[in-house]
Amino acid sequence: MHKSLAANDKLILALDGLSKNEAYDLADNIPNLRWVKIGLELFMNSGLEGILEFRKKGLKVFLDLKFHDIPITMSSACYQAARTGAELITVHACAGFNALKEANHAAIKGASELGLAPPRLLAVTVLTSWEEKKFASELMINQPLEQRVEHLAKLALRAGIGGCVCSPLEVQNLRNLCPNSFELVTPGIRSKDSELGDQVRVMTPSKALNAGASRLVVGRPITKANNPADAFISFCRDMEMS
Ligand code: C5P
């Protein structure tokens, strides 16, 4: 299904580190932009107005607030999030089966009551800032990260969640375990000449897509480029080589 999407429908621009006005201006200046990712920082700055503003511009919104709470609270938050028209919404897989299942049902209900397309929830498995040693020493979780990622992705899949967010290095393994309809959305994407920033384990756009990623999230290599519109096109070109 995703092979047939145009590159710009698979490239999500992460608007971290920008004020709301900078984010709106940037979106206006990238002609082929289809998707924006609103994370915690921009959401705290622009609130619901930000989501509506991007939607008014004809853009699709990935609302990356990583909900994690007891089932009733998480599902109520997803119900409300779906009513904003956001089409991708993140939750933490470690909230557990019931929370994931109820959140998914609530999101579908919230959108359908307003005649909106049902959003796709994406489960976060293990944040890329964790490493195995810290997982054991700080959280007392003695488990290989890869095994935990697999387990949480399968849990999300069983609960009816539409996909997960994962590092590009986890994509191939998860693609083999999960059906193609389960989206694998990956940050940590860099072209050969981009700066790494704080990303450590990165992959180029075409390699990530070839490994099985459904959509890619790219932030600073585009938002901080001298010419963001050109940088966006160059990422799309690289994706078309997959
Ligand atoms: O690094 P870049 O600006 O392309 O980040 C895009 C997205 O990748 C961010 O919004 C963040 O959610 C995610 N990220 C990550 N791990 C990091 C840094 C960023 O998953 N170390």
Short mmCIF file of C-alpha atoms and ligand atoms in Angstrom, two decimals:
data_model
loop_
_atom_site.label_atom_id
_atom_site.label_comp_id
_atom_site.label_asym_id
_atom_site.label_seq_id
_atom_site.Cartn_x
_atom_site.Cartn_y
_atom_site.Cartn_z
CA MET A 1 0.00 0.00 0.00
CA HIS A 2 2.70 2.47 0.97
CA LYS A 3 4.91 1.80 -2.06
CA SER A 4 2.23 3.59 -4.06
CA LEU A 5 2.26 6.78 -1.94
CA ALA A 6 4.18 9.75 -3.35
CA ALA A 7 7.41 10.59 -1.48
CA ASN A 8 5.93 13.77 0.03
CA ASP A 9 3.08 11.74 1.53
CA LYS A 10 5.64 9.58 3.33
CA LEU A 11 7.81 12.44 4.60
CA ILE A 12 6.68 14.04 7.88
CA LEU A 13 8.29 17.31 8.88
CA ALA A 14 9.03 17.48 12.64
CA LEU A 15 8.51 21.04 13.82
CA ASP A 16 10.52 20.86 17.05
CA GLY A 17 12.48 23.85 18.33
CA LEU A 18 10.35 26.42 16.48
CA SER A 19 7.92 29.01 17.80
CA LYS A 20 4.40 28.73 16.45
CA ASN A 21 4.90 31.61 14.01
CA GLU A 22 8.20 30.18 12.76
CA ALA A 23 6.46 26.82 12.30
CA TYR A 24 3.56 28.39 10.33
CA ASP A 25 5.97 30.38 8.12
CA LEU A 26 8.10 27.34 7.45
CA ALA A 27 5.06 25.30 6.44
CA ASP A 28 3.98 28.09 4.07
CA ASN A 29 7.39 28.08 2.42
CA ILE A 30 7.61 24.38 1.55
CA PRO A 31 5.30 24.00 -1.45
CA ASN A 32 5.14 20.18 -1.56
CA LEU A 33 4.74 19.67 2.17
CA ARG A 34 1.91 17.30 3.13
CA TRP A 35 2.59 16.31 6.77
CA VAL A 36 3.75 18.11 9.91
CA LYS A 37 4.57 16.59 13.28
CA ILE A 38 3.49 18.60 16.31
CA GLY A 39 5.38 17.44 19.38
CA LEU A 40 5.05 18.41 23.03
CA GLU A 41 7.03 21.62 22.68
CA LEU A 42 5.08 23.09 19.77
CA PHE A 43 1.81 21.86 21.25
CA MET A 44 2.53 23.71 24.50
CA ASN A 45 3.25 26.79 22.42
CA SER A 46 0.43 26.63 19.86
CA GLY A 47 -2.19 24.41 21.54
CA LEU A 48 -5.24 23.25 19.64
CA GLU A 49 -5.06 26.39 17.53
CA GLY A 50 -1.83 25.06 16.00
CA ILE A 51 -3.46 21.83 14.85
CA LEU A 52 -6.37 23.72 13.30
CA GLU A 53 -4.05 26.24 11.65
CA PHE A 54 -2.02 23.51 9.92
CA ARG A 55 -5.21 21.75 8.86
CA LYS A 56 -6.51 25.02 7.40
CA LYS A 57 -3.33 25.13 5.33
CA GLY A 58 -4.35 21.73 3.91
CA LEU A 59 -1.67 19.84 5.85
CA LYS A 60 -2.02 16.52 7.64
CA VAL A 61 -1.12 16.50 11.31
CA PHE A 62 0.90 13.91 13.21
CA LEU A 63 0.16 14.73 16.86
CA ASP A 64 3.12 13.38 18.79
CA LEU A 65 2.09 13.80 22.43
CA LYS A 66 2.94 10.20 23.43
CA PHE A 67 -0.06 9.56 25.68
CA HIS A 68 0.59 7.18 28.59
CA ASP A 69 -1.90 6.84 31.43
CA ILE A 70 -4.56 4.57 32.89
CA PRO A 71 -6.97 3.21 30.25
CA ILE A 72 -9.83 5.65 30.88
CA THR A 73 -7.60 8.74 30.84
CA MET A 74 -5.62 7.58 27.82
CA SER A 75 -8.73 6.71 25.84
CA SER A 76 -10.42 10.02 26.72
CA ALA A 77 -7.31 11.91 25.58
CA CYS A 78 -7.26 9.96 22.30
CA TYR A 79 -10.99 10.61 21.81
CA GLN A 80 -10.33 14.36 22.11
CA ALA A 81 -7.15 14.22 20.01
CA ALA A 82 -9.02 12.47 17.19
CA ARG A 83 -11.64 15.24 17.18
CA THR A 84 -8.96 17.79 16.24
CA GLY A 85 -8.56 16.06 12.88
CA ALA A 86 -5.01 14.85 13.63
CA GLU A 87 -4.45 11.76 11.47
CA LEU A 88 -1.55 10.18 13.36
CA ILE A 89 -1.47 10.17 17.17
CA THR A 90 1.18 8.62 19.42
CA VAL A 91 0.64 6.58 22.58
CA HIS A 92 3.13 4.62 24.69
CA ALA A 93 2.88 0.87 24.11
CA CYS A 94 3.87 0.20 27.72
CA ALA A 95 0.51 1.62 28.85
CA GLY A 96 -0.64 -1.96 28.22
CA PHE A 97 -3.16 -3.94 26.17
CA ASN A 98 -6.40 -2.53 27.64
CA ALA A 99 -5.26 1.08 27.46
CA LEU A 100 -4.15 0.63 23.84
CA LYS A 101 -7.32 -1.14 22.78
CA GLU A 102 -9.61 1.37 24.47
CA ALA A 103 -7.59 4.33 23.17
CA ASN A 104 -7.92 3.02 19.63
CA HIS A 105 -11.69 2.55 19.92
CA ALA A 106 -12.10 5.98 21.49
CA ALA A 107 -10.07 7.67 18.74
CA ILE A 108 -12.20 6.05 16.02
CA LYS A 109 -15.38 7.07 17.85
CA GLY A 110 -14.20 10.66 18.39
CA ALA A 111 -13.34 11.14 14.71
CA SER A 112 -16.44 9.42 13.33
CA GLU A 113 -18.80 11.51 15.48
CA LEU A 114 -17.50 14.55 13.61
CA GLY A 115 -17.43 12.87 10.20
CA LEU A 116 -13.62 12.81 10.19
CA ALA A 117 -11.49 9.95 8.85
CA PRO A 118 -10.42 7.64 11.69
CA PRO A 119 -6.90 8.50 12.84
CA ARG A 120 -4.16 5.94 13.09
CA LEU A 121 -2.64 5.51 16.53
CA LEU A 122 1.09 4.83 16.59
CA ALA A 123 2.71 3.13 19.55
CA VAL A 124 6.06 4.26 20.87
CA THR A 125 8.04 1.20 21.94
CA VAL A 126 11.37 2.30 23.46
CA LEU A 127 12.49 5.92 23.16
CA THR A 128 15.71 6.31 21.21
CA SER A 129 17.34 8.04 24.18
CA TRP A 130 17.40 4.77 26.14
CA GLU A 131 20.28 2.33 26.02
CA GLU A 132 20.37 -1.17 27.43
CA LYS A 133 22.73 -0.43 30.35
CA LYS A 134 20.66 2.52 31.60
CA PHE A 135 17.50 0.49 31.19
CA ALA A 136 18.91 -2.05 33.61
CA SER A 137 20.54 0.35 36.07
CA GLU A 138 17.80 3.01 36.23
CA LEU A 139 14.64 1.01 35.59
CA MET A 140 15.79 -2.46 36.64
CA ILE A 141 14.63 -3.81 33.28
CA ASN A 142 17.10 -6.52 32.36
CA GLN A 143 16.03 -7.29 28.85
CA PRO A 144 17.71 -6.78 25.48
CA LEU A 145 16.21 -3.59 23.97
CA GLU A 146 15.53 -5.34 20.70
CA GLN A 147 13.45 -7.98 22.45
CA ARG A 148 11.50 -5.32 24.32
CA VAL A 149 10.82 -3.35 21.13
CA GLU A 150 9.55 -6.52 19.42
CA HIS A 151 7.37 -7.44 22.37
CA LEU A 152 5.79 -3.97 22.63
CA ALA A 153 5.21 -3.72 18.87
CA LYS A 154 3.42 -7.09 18.90
CA LEU A 155 1.36 -6.02 21.91
CA ALA A 156 0.29 -2.86 20.07
CA LEU A 157 -0.57 -4.86 16.97
CA ARG A 158 -2.73 -7.28 18.99
CA ALA A 159 -4.52 -4.34 20.61
CA GLY A 160 -5.50 -3.03 17.17
CA ILE A 161 -3.06 -0.10 17.05
CA GLY A 162 -2.22 0.96 13.48
CA GLY A 163 1.55 1.07 13.70
CA CYS A 164 4.53 2.07 15.76
CA VAL A 165 7.33 4.56 15.90
CA CYS A 166 10.72 2.91 15.77
CA SER A 167 14.36 3.58 15.05
CA PRO A 168 15.39 2.88 11.45
CA LEU A 169 17.64 0.11 12.75
CA GLU A 170 14.60 -1.73 14.13
CA VAL A 171 12.52 -1.42 10.97
CA GLN A 172 13.62 -4.52 9.11
CA ASN A 173 13.05 -6.85 12.02
CA LEU A 174 9.62 -5.35 12.82
CA ARG A 175 8.60 -5.41 9.18
CA ASN A 176 9.26 -9.16 9.14
CA LEU A 177 7.12 -9.61 12.25
CA CYS A 178 4.19 -7.31 11.44
CA PRO A 179 1.86 -7.08 8.44
CA ASN A 180 2.38 -4.32 5.86
CA SER A 181 -0.79 -2.61 7.07
CA PHE A 182 0.99 -1.93 10.40
CA GLU A 183 2.82 1.35 9.76
CA LEU A 184 6.43 1.70 10.84
CA VAL A 185 7.20 5.39 11.22
CA THR A 186 10.86 6.22 11.73
CA PRO A 187 12.80 9.27 12.91
CA GLY A 188 16.61 9.16 12.83
CA ILE A 189 16.73 9.84 9.10
CA ARG A 190 19.69 11.64 7.60
CA SER A 191 20.90 12.12 4.04
CA LYS A 192 24.55 11.30 3.41
CA ASP A 193 25.64 14.91 3.91
CA SER A 194 23.31 15.95 6.80
CA GLU A 195 24.69 16.70 10.25
CA LEU A 196 23.81 14.03 12.82
CA GLY A 197 22.82 16.40 15.66
CA ASP A 198 21.89 14.21 18.66
CA GLN A 199 20.80 11.33 16.43
CA VAL A 200 23.21 8.44 16.83
CA ARG A 201 21.76 5.51 14.94
CA VAL A 202 20.66 6.94 11.61
CA MET A 203 19.78 5.75 8.13
CA THR A 204 19.32 7.44 4.76
CA PRO A 205 15.74 7.88 3.48
CA SER A 206 15.94 5.31 0.69
CA LYS A 207 17.57 2.69 2.95
CA ALA A 208 14.90 3.16 5.64
CA LEU A 209 12.12 2.74 3.07
CA ASN A 210 13.80 -0.30 1.58
CA ALA A 211 14.06 -1.80 5.06
CA GLY A 212 10.27 -1.50 5.37
CA ALA A 213 9.53 1.94 6.86
CA SER A 214 6.08 3.29 5.93
CA ARG A 215 6.79 6.94 6.63
CA LEU A 216 9.84 8.96 7.68
CA VAL A 217 10.07 11.78 10.23
CA VAL A 218 12.70 14.42 9.48
CA GLY A 219 13.23 17.59 11.47
CA ARG A 220 16.39 19.63 11.68
CA PRO A 221 18.02 18.60 8.38
CA ILE A 222 15.07 20.43 6.77
CA THR A 223 13.97 23.01 9.37
CA LYS A 224 17.53 24.27 9.93
CA ALA A 225 18.62 24.10 6.29
CA ASN A 226 19.53 27.36 4.51
CA ASN A 227 16.75 26.58 2.07
CA PRO A 228 14.18 24.27 3.72
CA ALA A 229 12.10 23.91 0.53
CA ASP A 230 15.16 22.64 -1.39
CA ALA A 231 16.15 20.36 1.49
CA PHE A 232 12.62 18.91 1.50
CA ILE A 233 12.80 18.21 -2.24
CA SER A 234 16.19 16.61 -1.87
CA PHE A 235 14.83 14.22 0.81
CA CYS A 236 11.90 13.37 -1.50
CA ARG A 237 14.36 12.63 -4.35
CA ASP A 238 16.37 10.32 -2.12
CA MET A 239 13.13 8.54 -1.11
CA GLU A 240 12.17 8.06 -4.76
CA MET A 241 15.36 6.01 -5.22
CA SER A 242 14.00 3.32 -2.89
O1 C5P B 1 16.72 14.82 14.49
P1 C5P B 1 15.46 15.36 13.86
O2 C5P B 1 15.35 16.85 14.01
O3 C5P B 1 15.30 14.91 12.41
O4 C5P B 1 14.30 14.73 14.72
C1 C5P B 1 13.05 14.40 14.23
C2 C5P B 1 12.28 13.67 15.31
O5 C5P B 1 13.04 12.55 15.72
C3 C5P B 1 12.05 14.46 16.58
O6 C5P B 1 10.80 15.10 16.55
C4 C5P B 1 12.08 13.42 17.67
O7 C5P B 1 10.74 13.00 17.95
C5 C5P B 1 12.82 12.27 17.07
N1 C5P B 1 14.14 12.07 17.70
C6 C5P B 1 14.47 10.81 18.13
N2 C5P B 1 15.69 10.58 18.72
C7 C5P B 1 16.60 11.57 18.87
C8 C5P B 1 16.29 12.87 18.40
C9 C5P B 1 15.03 13.09 17.81
O8 C5P B 1 13.67 9.88 17.98
N3 C5P B 1 17.76 11.30 19.45
#
